[in-house]
Coordinates of C-alpha atoms in Angstrom, one line a residue:
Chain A
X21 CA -38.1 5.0 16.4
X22 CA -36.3 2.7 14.0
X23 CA -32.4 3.0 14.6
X24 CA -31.9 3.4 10.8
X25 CA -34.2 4.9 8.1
X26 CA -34.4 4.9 4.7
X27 CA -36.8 7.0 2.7
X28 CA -37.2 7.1 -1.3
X29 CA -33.4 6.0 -1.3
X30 CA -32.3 6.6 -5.6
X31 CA -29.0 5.2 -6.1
X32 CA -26.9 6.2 -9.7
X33 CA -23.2 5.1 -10.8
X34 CA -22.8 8.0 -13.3
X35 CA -26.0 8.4 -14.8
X36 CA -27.1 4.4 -14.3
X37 CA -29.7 4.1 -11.6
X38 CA -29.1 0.7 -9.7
X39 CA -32.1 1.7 -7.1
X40 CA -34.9 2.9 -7.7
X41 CA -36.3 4.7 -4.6
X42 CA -36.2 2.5 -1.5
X43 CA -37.6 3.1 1.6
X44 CA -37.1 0.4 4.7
X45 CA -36.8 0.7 8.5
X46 CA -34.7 -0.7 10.1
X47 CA -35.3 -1.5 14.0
X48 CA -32.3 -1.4 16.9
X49 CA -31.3 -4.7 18.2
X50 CA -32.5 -6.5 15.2
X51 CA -30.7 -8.7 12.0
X52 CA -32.0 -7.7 8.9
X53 CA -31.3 -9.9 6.0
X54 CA -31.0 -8.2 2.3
X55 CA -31.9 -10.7 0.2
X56 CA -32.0 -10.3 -3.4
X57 CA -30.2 -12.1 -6.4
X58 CA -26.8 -10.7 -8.2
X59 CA -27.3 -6.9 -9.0
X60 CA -29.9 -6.0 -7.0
X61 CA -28.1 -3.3 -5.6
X62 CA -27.7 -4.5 -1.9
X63 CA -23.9 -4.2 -1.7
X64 CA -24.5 -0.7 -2.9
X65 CA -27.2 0.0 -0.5
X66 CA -25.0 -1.4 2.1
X67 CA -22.2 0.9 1.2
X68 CA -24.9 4.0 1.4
X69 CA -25.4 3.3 5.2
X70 CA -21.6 4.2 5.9
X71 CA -21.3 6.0 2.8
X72 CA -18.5 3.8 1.5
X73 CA -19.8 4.3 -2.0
X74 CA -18.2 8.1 -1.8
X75 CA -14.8 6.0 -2.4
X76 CA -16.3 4.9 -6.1
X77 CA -15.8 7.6 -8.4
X78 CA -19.4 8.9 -10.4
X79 CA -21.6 7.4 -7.2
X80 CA -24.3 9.0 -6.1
X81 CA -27.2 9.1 -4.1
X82 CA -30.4 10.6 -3.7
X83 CA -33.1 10.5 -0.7
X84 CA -32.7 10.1 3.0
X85 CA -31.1 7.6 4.7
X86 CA -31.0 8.6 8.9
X87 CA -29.5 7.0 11.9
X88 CA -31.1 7.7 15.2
X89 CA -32.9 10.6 13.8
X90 CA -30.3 12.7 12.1
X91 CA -29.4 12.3 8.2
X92 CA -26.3 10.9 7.7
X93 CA -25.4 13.2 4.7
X94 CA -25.9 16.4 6.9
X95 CA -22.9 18.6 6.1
X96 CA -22.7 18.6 10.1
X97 CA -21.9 14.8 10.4
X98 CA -18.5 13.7 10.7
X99 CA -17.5 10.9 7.9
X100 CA -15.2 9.3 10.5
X101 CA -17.7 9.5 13.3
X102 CA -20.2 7.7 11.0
X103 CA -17.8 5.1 10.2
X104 CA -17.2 4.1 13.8
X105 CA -20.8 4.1 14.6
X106 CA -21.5 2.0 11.3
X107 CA -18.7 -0.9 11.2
X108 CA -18.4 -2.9 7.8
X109 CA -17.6 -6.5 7.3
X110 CA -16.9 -7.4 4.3
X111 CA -17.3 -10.2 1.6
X112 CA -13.9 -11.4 1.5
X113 CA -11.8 -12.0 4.7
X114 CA -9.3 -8.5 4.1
X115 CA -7.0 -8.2 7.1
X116 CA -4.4 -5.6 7.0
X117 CA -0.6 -6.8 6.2
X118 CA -0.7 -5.8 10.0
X119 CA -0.4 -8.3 13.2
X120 CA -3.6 -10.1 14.5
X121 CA -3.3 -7.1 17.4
X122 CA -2.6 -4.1 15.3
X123 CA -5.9 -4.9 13.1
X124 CA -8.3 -4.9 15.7
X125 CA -6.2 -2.3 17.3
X126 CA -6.5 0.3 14.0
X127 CA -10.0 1.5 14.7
X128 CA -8.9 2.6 18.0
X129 CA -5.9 3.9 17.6
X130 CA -7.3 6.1 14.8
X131 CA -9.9 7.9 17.3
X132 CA -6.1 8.8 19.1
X133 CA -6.2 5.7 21.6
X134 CA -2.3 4.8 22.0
X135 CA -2.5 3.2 25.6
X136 CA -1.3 0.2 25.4
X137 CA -2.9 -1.6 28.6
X138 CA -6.0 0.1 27.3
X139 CA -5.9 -1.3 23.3
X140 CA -5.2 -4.5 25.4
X141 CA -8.4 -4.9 26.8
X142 CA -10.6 -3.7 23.7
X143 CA -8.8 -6.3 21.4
X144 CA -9.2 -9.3 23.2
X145 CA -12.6 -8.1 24.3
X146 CA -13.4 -8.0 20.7
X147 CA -12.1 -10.9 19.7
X148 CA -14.1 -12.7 22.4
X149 CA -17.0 -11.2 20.7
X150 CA -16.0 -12.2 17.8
X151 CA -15.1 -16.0 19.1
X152 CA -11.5 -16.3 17.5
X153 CA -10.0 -15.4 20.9
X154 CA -9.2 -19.0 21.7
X155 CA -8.1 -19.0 18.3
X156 CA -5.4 -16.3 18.5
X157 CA -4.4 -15.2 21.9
X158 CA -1.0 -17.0 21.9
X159 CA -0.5 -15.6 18.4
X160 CA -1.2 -11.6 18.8
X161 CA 1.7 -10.5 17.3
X162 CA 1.8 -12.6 14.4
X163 CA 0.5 -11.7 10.7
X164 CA -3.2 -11.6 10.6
X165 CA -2.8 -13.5 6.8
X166 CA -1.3 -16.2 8.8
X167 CA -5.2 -17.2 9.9
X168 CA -7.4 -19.5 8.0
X169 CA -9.8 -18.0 5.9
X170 CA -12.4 -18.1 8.8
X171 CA -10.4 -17.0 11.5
X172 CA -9.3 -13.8 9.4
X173 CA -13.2 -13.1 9.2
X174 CA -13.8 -13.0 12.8
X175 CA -10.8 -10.8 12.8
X176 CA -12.4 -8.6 10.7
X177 CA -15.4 -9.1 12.9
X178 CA -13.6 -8.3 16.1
X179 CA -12.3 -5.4 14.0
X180 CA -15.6 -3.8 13.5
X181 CA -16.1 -4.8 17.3
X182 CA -13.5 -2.7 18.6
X183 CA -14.9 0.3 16.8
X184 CA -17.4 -0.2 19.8
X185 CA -19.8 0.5 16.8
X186 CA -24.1 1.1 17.0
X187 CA -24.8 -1.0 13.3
X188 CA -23.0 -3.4 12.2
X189 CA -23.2 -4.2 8.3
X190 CA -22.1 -7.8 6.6
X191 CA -21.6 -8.1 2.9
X192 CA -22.4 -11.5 2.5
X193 CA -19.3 -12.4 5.1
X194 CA -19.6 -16.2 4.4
X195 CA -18.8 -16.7 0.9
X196 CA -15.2 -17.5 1.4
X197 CA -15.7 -19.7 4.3
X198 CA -16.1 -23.5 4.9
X199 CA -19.2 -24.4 6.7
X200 CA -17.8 -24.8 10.2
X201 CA -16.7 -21.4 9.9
X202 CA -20.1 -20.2 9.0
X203 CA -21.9 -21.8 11.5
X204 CA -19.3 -20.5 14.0
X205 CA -19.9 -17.0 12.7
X206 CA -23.8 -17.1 12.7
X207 CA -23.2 -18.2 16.6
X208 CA -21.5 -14.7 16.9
X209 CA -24.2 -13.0 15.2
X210 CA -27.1 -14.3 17.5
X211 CA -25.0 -13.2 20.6
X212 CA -24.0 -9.5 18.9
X213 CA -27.6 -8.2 18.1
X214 CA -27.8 -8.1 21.9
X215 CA -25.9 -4.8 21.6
X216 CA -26.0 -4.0 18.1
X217 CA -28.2 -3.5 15.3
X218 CA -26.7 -5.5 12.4
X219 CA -27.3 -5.7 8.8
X220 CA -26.4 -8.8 6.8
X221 CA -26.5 -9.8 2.9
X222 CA -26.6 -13.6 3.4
X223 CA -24.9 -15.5 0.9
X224 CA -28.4 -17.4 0.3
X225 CA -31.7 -18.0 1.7
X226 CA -31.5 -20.4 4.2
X227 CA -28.7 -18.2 6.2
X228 CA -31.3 -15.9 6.0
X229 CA -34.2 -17.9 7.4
X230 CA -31.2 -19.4 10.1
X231 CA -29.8 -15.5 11.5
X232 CA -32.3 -12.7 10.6
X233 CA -34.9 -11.3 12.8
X234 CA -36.5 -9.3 9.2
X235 CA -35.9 -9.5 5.3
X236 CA -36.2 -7.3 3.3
X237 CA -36.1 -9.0 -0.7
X238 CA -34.2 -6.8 -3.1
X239 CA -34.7 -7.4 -6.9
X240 CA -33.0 -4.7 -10.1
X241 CA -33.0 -2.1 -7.3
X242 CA -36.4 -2.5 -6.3
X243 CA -37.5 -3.5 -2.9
X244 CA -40.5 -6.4 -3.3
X245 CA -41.2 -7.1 0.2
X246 CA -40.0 -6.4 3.3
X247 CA -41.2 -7.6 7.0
X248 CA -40.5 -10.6 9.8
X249 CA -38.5 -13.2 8.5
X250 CA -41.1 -15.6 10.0
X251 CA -43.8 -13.7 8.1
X252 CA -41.7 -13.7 4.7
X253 CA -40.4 -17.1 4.6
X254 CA -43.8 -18.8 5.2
X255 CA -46.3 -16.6 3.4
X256 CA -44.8 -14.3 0.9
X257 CA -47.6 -11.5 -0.2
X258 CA -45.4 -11.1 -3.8
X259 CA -45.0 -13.6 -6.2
X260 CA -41.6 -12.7 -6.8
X261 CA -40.8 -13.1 -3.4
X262 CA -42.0 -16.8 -3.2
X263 CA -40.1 -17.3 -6.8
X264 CA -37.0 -16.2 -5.3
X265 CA -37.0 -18.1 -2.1
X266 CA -38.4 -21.3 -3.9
X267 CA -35.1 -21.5 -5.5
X268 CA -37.0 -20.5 -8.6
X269 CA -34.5 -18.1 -9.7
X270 CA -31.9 -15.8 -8.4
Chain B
X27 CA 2.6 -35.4 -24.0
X28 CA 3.4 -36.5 -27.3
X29 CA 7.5 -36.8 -28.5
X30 CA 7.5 -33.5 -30.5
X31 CA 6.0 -31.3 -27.6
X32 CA 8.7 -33.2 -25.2
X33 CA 11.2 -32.2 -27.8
X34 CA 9.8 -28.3 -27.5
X35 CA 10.0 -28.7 -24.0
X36 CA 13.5 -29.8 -23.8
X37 CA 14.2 -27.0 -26.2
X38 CA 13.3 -24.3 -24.5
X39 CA 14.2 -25.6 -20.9
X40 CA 17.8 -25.8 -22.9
X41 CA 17.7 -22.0 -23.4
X42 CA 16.7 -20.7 -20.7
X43 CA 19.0 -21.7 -18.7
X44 CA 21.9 -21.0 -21.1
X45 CA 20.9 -17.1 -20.9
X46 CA 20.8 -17.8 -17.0
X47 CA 24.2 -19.3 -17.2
X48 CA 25.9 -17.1 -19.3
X49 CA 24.4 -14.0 -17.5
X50 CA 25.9 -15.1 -14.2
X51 CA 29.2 -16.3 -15.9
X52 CA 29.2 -12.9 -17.4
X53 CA 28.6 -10.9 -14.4
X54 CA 30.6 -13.1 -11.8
X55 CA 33.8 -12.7 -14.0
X56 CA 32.9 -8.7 -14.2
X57 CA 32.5 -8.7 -10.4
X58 CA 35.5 -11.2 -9.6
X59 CA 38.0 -9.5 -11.9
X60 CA 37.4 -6.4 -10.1
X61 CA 37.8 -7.9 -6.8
X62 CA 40.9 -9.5 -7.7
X63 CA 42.6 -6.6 -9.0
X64 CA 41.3 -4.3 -5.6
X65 CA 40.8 -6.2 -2.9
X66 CA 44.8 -6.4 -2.4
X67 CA 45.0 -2.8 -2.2
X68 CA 42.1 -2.5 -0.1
X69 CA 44.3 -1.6 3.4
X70 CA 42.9 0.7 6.5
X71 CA 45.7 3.6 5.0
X72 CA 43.5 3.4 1.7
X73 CA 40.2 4.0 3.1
X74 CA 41.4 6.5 5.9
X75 CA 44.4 8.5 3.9
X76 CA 43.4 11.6 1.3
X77 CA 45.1 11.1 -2.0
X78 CA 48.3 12.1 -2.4
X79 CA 50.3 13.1 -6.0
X80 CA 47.4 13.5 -8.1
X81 CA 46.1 9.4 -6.4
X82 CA 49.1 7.9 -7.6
X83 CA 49.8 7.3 -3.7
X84 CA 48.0 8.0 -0.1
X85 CA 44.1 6.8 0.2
X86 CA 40.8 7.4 -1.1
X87 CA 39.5 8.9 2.4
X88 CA 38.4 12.2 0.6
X89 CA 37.0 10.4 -2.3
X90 CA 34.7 8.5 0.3
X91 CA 33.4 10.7 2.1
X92 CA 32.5 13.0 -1.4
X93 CA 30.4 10.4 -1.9
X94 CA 28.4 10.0 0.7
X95 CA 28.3 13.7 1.2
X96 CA 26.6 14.3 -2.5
X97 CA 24.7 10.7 -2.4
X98 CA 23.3 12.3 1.1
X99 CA 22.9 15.4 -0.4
X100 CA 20.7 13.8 -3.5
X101 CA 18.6 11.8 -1.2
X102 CA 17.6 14.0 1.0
X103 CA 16.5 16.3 -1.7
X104 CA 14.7 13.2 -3.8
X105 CA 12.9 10.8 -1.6
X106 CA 10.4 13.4 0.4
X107 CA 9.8 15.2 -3.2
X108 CA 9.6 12.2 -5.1
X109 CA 7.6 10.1 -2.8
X110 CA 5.2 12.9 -2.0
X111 CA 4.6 13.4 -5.7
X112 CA 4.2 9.5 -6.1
X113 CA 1.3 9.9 -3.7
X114 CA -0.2 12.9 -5.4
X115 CA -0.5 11.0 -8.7
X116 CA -1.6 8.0 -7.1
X117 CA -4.1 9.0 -4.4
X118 CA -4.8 12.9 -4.7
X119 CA -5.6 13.3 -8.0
X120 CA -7.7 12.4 -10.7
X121 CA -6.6 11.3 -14.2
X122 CA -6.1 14.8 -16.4
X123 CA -3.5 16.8 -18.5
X124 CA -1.4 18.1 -15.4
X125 CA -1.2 14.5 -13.9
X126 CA -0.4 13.3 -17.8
X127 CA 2.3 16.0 -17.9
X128 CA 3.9 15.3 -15.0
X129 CA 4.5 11.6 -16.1
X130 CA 5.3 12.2 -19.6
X131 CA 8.1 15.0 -18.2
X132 CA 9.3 12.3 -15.6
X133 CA 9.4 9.3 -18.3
X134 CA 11.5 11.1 -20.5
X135 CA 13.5 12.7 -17.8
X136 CA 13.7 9.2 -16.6
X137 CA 16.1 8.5 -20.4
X138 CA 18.2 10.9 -20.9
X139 CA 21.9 11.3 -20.3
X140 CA 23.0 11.7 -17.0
X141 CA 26.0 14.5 -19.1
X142 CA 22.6 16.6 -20.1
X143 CA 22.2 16.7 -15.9
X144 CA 25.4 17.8 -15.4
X145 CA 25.7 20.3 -18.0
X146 CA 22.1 21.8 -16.5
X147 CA 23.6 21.5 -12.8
X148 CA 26.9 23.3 -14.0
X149 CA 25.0 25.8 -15.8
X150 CA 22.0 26.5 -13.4
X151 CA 23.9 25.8 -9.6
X152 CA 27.3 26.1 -10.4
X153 CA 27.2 29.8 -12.5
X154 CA 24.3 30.9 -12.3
X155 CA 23.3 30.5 -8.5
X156 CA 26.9 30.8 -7.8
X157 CA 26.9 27.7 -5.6
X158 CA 30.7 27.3 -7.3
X159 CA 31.8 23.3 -7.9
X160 CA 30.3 22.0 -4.4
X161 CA 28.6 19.2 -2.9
X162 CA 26.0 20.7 -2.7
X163 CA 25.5 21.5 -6.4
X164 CA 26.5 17.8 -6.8
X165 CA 23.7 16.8 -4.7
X166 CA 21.1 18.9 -6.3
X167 CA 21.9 17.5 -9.4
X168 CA 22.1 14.3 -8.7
X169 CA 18.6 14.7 -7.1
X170 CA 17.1 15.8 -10.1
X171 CA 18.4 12.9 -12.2
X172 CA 17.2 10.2 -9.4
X173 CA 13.8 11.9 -9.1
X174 CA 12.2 10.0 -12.3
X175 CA 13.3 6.8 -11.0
X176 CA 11.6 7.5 -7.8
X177 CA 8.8 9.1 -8.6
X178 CA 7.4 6.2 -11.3
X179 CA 8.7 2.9 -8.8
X180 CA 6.7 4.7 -5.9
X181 CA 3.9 5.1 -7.7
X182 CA 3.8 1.6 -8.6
X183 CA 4.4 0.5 -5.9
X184 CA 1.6 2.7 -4.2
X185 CA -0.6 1.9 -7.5
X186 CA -0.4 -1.8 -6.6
X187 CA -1.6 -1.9 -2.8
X188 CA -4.7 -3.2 -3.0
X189 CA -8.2 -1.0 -3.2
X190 CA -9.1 -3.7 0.1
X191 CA -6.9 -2.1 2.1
X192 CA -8.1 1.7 1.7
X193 CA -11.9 0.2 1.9
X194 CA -11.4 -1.4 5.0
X195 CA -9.0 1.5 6.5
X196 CA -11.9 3.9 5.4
X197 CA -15.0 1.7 6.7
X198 CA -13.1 2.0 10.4
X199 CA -13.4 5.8 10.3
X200 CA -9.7 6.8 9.0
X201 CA -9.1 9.9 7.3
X202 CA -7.0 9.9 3.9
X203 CA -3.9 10.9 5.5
X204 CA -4.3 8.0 8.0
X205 CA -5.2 5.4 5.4
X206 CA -2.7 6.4 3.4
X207 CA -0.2 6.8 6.6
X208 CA -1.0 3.3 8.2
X209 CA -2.4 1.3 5.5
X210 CA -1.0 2.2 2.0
X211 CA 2.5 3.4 2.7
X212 CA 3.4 0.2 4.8
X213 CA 2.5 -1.6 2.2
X214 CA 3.8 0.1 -0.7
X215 CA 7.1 0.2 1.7
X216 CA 9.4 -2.5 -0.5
X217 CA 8.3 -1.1 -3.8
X218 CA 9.3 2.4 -2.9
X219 CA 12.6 0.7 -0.7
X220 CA 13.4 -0.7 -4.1
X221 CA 13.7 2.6 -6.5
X222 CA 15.3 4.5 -3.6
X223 CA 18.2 1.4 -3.5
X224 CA 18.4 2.1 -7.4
X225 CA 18.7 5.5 -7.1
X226 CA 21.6 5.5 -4.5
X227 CA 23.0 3.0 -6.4
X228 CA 23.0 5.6 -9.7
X229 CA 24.1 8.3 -7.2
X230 CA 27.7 6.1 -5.9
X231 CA 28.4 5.1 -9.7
X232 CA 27.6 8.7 -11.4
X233 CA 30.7 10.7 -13.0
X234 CA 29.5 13.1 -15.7
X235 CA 26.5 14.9 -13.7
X236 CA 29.0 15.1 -10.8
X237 CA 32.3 16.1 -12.3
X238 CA 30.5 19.0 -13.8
X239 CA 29.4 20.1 -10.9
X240 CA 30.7 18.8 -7.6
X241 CA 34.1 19.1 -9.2
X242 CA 37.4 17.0 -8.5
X243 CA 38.9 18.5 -5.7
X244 CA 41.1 16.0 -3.9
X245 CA 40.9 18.1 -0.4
X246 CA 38.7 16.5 2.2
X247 CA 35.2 18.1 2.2
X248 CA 34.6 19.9 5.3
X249 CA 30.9 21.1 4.5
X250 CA 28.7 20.7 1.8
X251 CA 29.9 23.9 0.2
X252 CA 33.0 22.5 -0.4
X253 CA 34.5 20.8 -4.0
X254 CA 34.7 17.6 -3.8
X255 CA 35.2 14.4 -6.1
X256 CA 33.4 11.6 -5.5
X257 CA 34.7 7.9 -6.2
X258 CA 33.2 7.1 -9.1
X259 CA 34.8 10.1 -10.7
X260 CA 38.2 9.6 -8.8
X261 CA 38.0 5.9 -10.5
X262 CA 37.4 7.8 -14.3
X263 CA 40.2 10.0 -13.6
X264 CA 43.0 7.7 -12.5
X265 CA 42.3 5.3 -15.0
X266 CA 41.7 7.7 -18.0
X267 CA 44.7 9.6 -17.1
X268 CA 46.8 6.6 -16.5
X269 CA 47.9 7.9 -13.2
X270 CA 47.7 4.9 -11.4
X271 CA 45.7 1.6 -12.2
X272 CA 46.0 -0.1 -8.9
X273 CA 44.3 2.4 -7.0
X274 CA 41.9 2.6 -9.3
X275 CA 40.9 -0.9 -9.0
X276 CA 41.1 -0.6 -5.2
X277 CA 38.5 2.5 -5.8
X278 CA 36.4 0.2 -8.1
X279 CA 36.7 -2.8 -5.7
X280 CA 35.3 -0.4 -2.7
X281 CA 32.8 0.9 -4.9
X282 CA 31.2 -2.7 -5.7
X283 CA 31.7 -3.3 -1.7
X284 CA 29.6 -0.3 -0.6
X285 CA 26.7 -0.5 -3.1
X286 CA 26.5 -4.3 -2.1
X287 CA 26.6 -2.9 1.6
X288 CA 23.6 -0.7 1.2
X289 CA 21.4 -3.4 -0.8
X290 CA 22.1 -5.5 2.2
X291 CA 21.1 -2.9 5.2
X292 CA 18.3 -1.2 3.5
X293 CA 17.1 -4.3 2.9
X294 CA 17.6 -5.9 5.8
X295 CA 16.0 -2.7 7.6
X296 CA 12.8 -3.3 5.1
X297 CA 12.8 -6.9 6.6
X298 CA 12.8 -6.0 10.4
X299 CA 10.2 -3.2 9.4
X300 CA 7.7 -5.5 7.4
X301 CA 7.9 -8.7 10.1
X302 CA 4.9 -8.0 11.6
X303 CA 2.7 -7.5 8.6
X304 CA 2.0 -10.1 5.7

């Protein structure tokens, strides 16, 4: 059974439609990679996985979207319990005005976790995960903004991490950072889908090629083609497809 | 840069700091003056002593502790009603008449004279509730005039916390009340820090709200259903009724003293609070 499905997925800020029923499995232990040009709707589809998009007044969806099973919009779900099972990254690096240990520490403590000793060993579990332990350890208690731009990602990272999340989700998380730091994050990524199923908006094609597993190509709100990375790169079934990852647009 | 734009810039550097220099000459000399005149009466028998003979001699003991009794008395009243009504405006609700109401009322409230405050307090606690000339009528009072100003700096201040940080404290499975609890409020901390300073600033330095309705009693306040006068109207008093100019000074000099005292350890607290974050 895929770990996430989405069926006939309709997506509408006020009454404009940005997706135009999508439907995509997506398999446990595996990176997918959304790719798709500007306004395609994959931040949005994204933010429908841990319904994030309820924060944006007039969004709305329509469809199915389920994770192990059960519908995510069931009345009997928990929002919260959702979110910890579905952690978000997100495009720019966005810690907390909190120390390096509080942020990774704030997921936990939420679900009532106040033992020390115990947040202890989650956060620099996590941040090993998230390879800026080396990084930070001397440093816990010091601002998170005090980081370089691609430390304060993995913090976000190790963040999600310490959720002890299912899915993982990454809107485009490299666009602020220098290539080092990217490469360093993709490392991360290969180790994670060990234990997680993770789903990542590259910020272009060639991460794509370099960290997913599947793609799945977005274009206006309308998925084109979707299957094994290997499958997609090297012989595209849509035209479109091979437009967009010739560089020919997008 | 050509001659005439160098001119321009000269110009204009020339001004500004002339306005820079002749605020701070201004409000040195204010400051300085005041000192000069006080500080010599400024002894431990004035700040521990009631007044005696109408103020002409004895302390100020009485005054003091009016003060902080209605100041106390104001904020206590203000900041949970005001902040919590920030936070309704700026996270619980949408845009619509009510919320434009509500600011329009506190945006004028926020102008008017602080005598129209009094004469409501005198009229509404102090005869009609029959809480008499009291601190505690003082204190209401006073609440109500400082609750504009807190009300529209917290909500700024809450308004400017970045969307980010409610995102990302929502994407890690908070509820509201835990973003805005451990995400928002931290951050909003200075901005609201700020208009409560203000406010007890406007509280310490208020006479016609407070003689209206806290009185001028001269007796020490033993609870906040006593009369009481505060400094700031002590200060009118003995200087309007000529009855002694030094000690008024010495009040003024005190008053200056304590409102630079509470920038310094609210601030200061702010500071040891924020360390960790930023």
């Amino acid at each position: 059974m895929a770990k996430i499905s989405i069926k006939d997925l309709k997506f509408f800020y006020g009454s404009n439609e940005v997706i135009h029923g999508i439907s995509l499995d997506i398999a446990a232990n595996e990176i997918l990679a959304l790719i798709g040009p500007a306004n395609s709707g994959i931040t949005t589809l994204l933010r429908s996985i841990n319904r994030l998009y309820e924060l944006t007044p007039g969004a709305r969806m329509e469809g199915e979207i389920t994770l192990d099973g059960d519908d995510i919009n069931a009345s009997s779900v928990s929002i919260t319990e959702l979110r910890r099972k579905v952690g978000m990254v997100f495009d720019i690096p966005t810690p907390l005005p909190l120390s390096i240990f509080d942020n990774v520490a704030y997921g936990p403590r939420l679900s009532g976790n106040t033992n020390k000793q115990d947040l202890m060993v989650i956060v620099e579990k996590s941040l090993r995960l998230a390879a800026v332990w080396d990084d930070v350890k001397d440093r816990l208690s010091e601002a998170a903004s005090s980081l370089s731009g691609g430390q304060q990602q993995r913090l976000c990272i190790a963040r999600v991490l310490a959720l002890e999340p299912e899915v993982i989700l990454l809107d485009r998380p490299c666009s602020g950072l220098d290539p080092i730091s990217t490469t360093k994050l993709e490392g991360s990524l290969e180790e994670l889908k060990k234990d997680y199923t993770i789903v990542i908006a590259p910020h272009n094609t060639q991460q794509a090629v370099r960290v997913s597993d599947s793609v799945a190509f977005l274009l206006m709100g309308d998925l084109i083609e979707a299957g094994p990375t290997s499958e997609v790169f090297v012989t595209p079934k849509d035209t479109r497809t091979s437009d967009y990852i010739t560089g020919r647009f997008g | 840069m050509n001659t005439n734009d160098k001119t321009i810039e000269k110009i204009a550097k020339a001004i500004i700091w002339s306005a820079a220099l002749f605020v701070l000459v201004i409000l040195t000399a204010i400051i300085a003056y005041i000192l000069a005149k006080g500080l010599p009466i400024l002894n431990w028998g004035f700040l521990t002593q009631i007044p005696r003979n109408m103020g002409r001699s004895g302390g100020i003991s009485s005054t003091i502790v009016g003060t902080l009794m209605v100041t106390a008395v104001a904020l206590v009243i203000a900041i949970p009603f005001g902040i919590g009504t920030a936070f309704y405006l700026a996270e619980y609700t949408k845009e619509s008449w009510a919320t434009r109401l509500m600011r329009f009322s506190a945006e004028s409230l926020a102008g008017i004279p602080s005598i129209v405050y009094g004469l409501f307090g005198f009229i509404f606690f102090v005869i009609s509730l029959n809480m008499k000339w009291s601190v505690l009528s003082g204190g209401l009072t006073l609440s109500f005039m400082i609750l504009p100003t807190i009300i529209r700096t917290s909500e700024e201040a809450i308004r400017s916390v970045p969307t980010t940080y409610r995102e990302v404290s929502f994407s890690l499975g908070a509820t509201k009340w835990q973003t805005i609890s451990k995400a928002v409020f931290p951050s909003a901390l200075r901005g609201i820090t700020n208009g409560v300073i203000l406010s007890i600033g406007r509280c310490i330095a208020e006479t016609a709200a407070v003689i209206l309705t806290a009185g001028t009693a001269l007796k020490m306040p033993t609870s906040i259903f006593s009369p009481t006068r505060t400094m700031a109207v002590h200060f009118y008093i003995l200087a309007r009724e000529g009855i002694s100019m030094e000690n008024a000074y010495g009040t003024a000099a005190l008053l200056i003293i304590l409102i630079f005292l509470i920038n310094v350890v609210a601030n200061a607290a702010v500071n040891r609070l924020m360390e960790k974050g930023r």
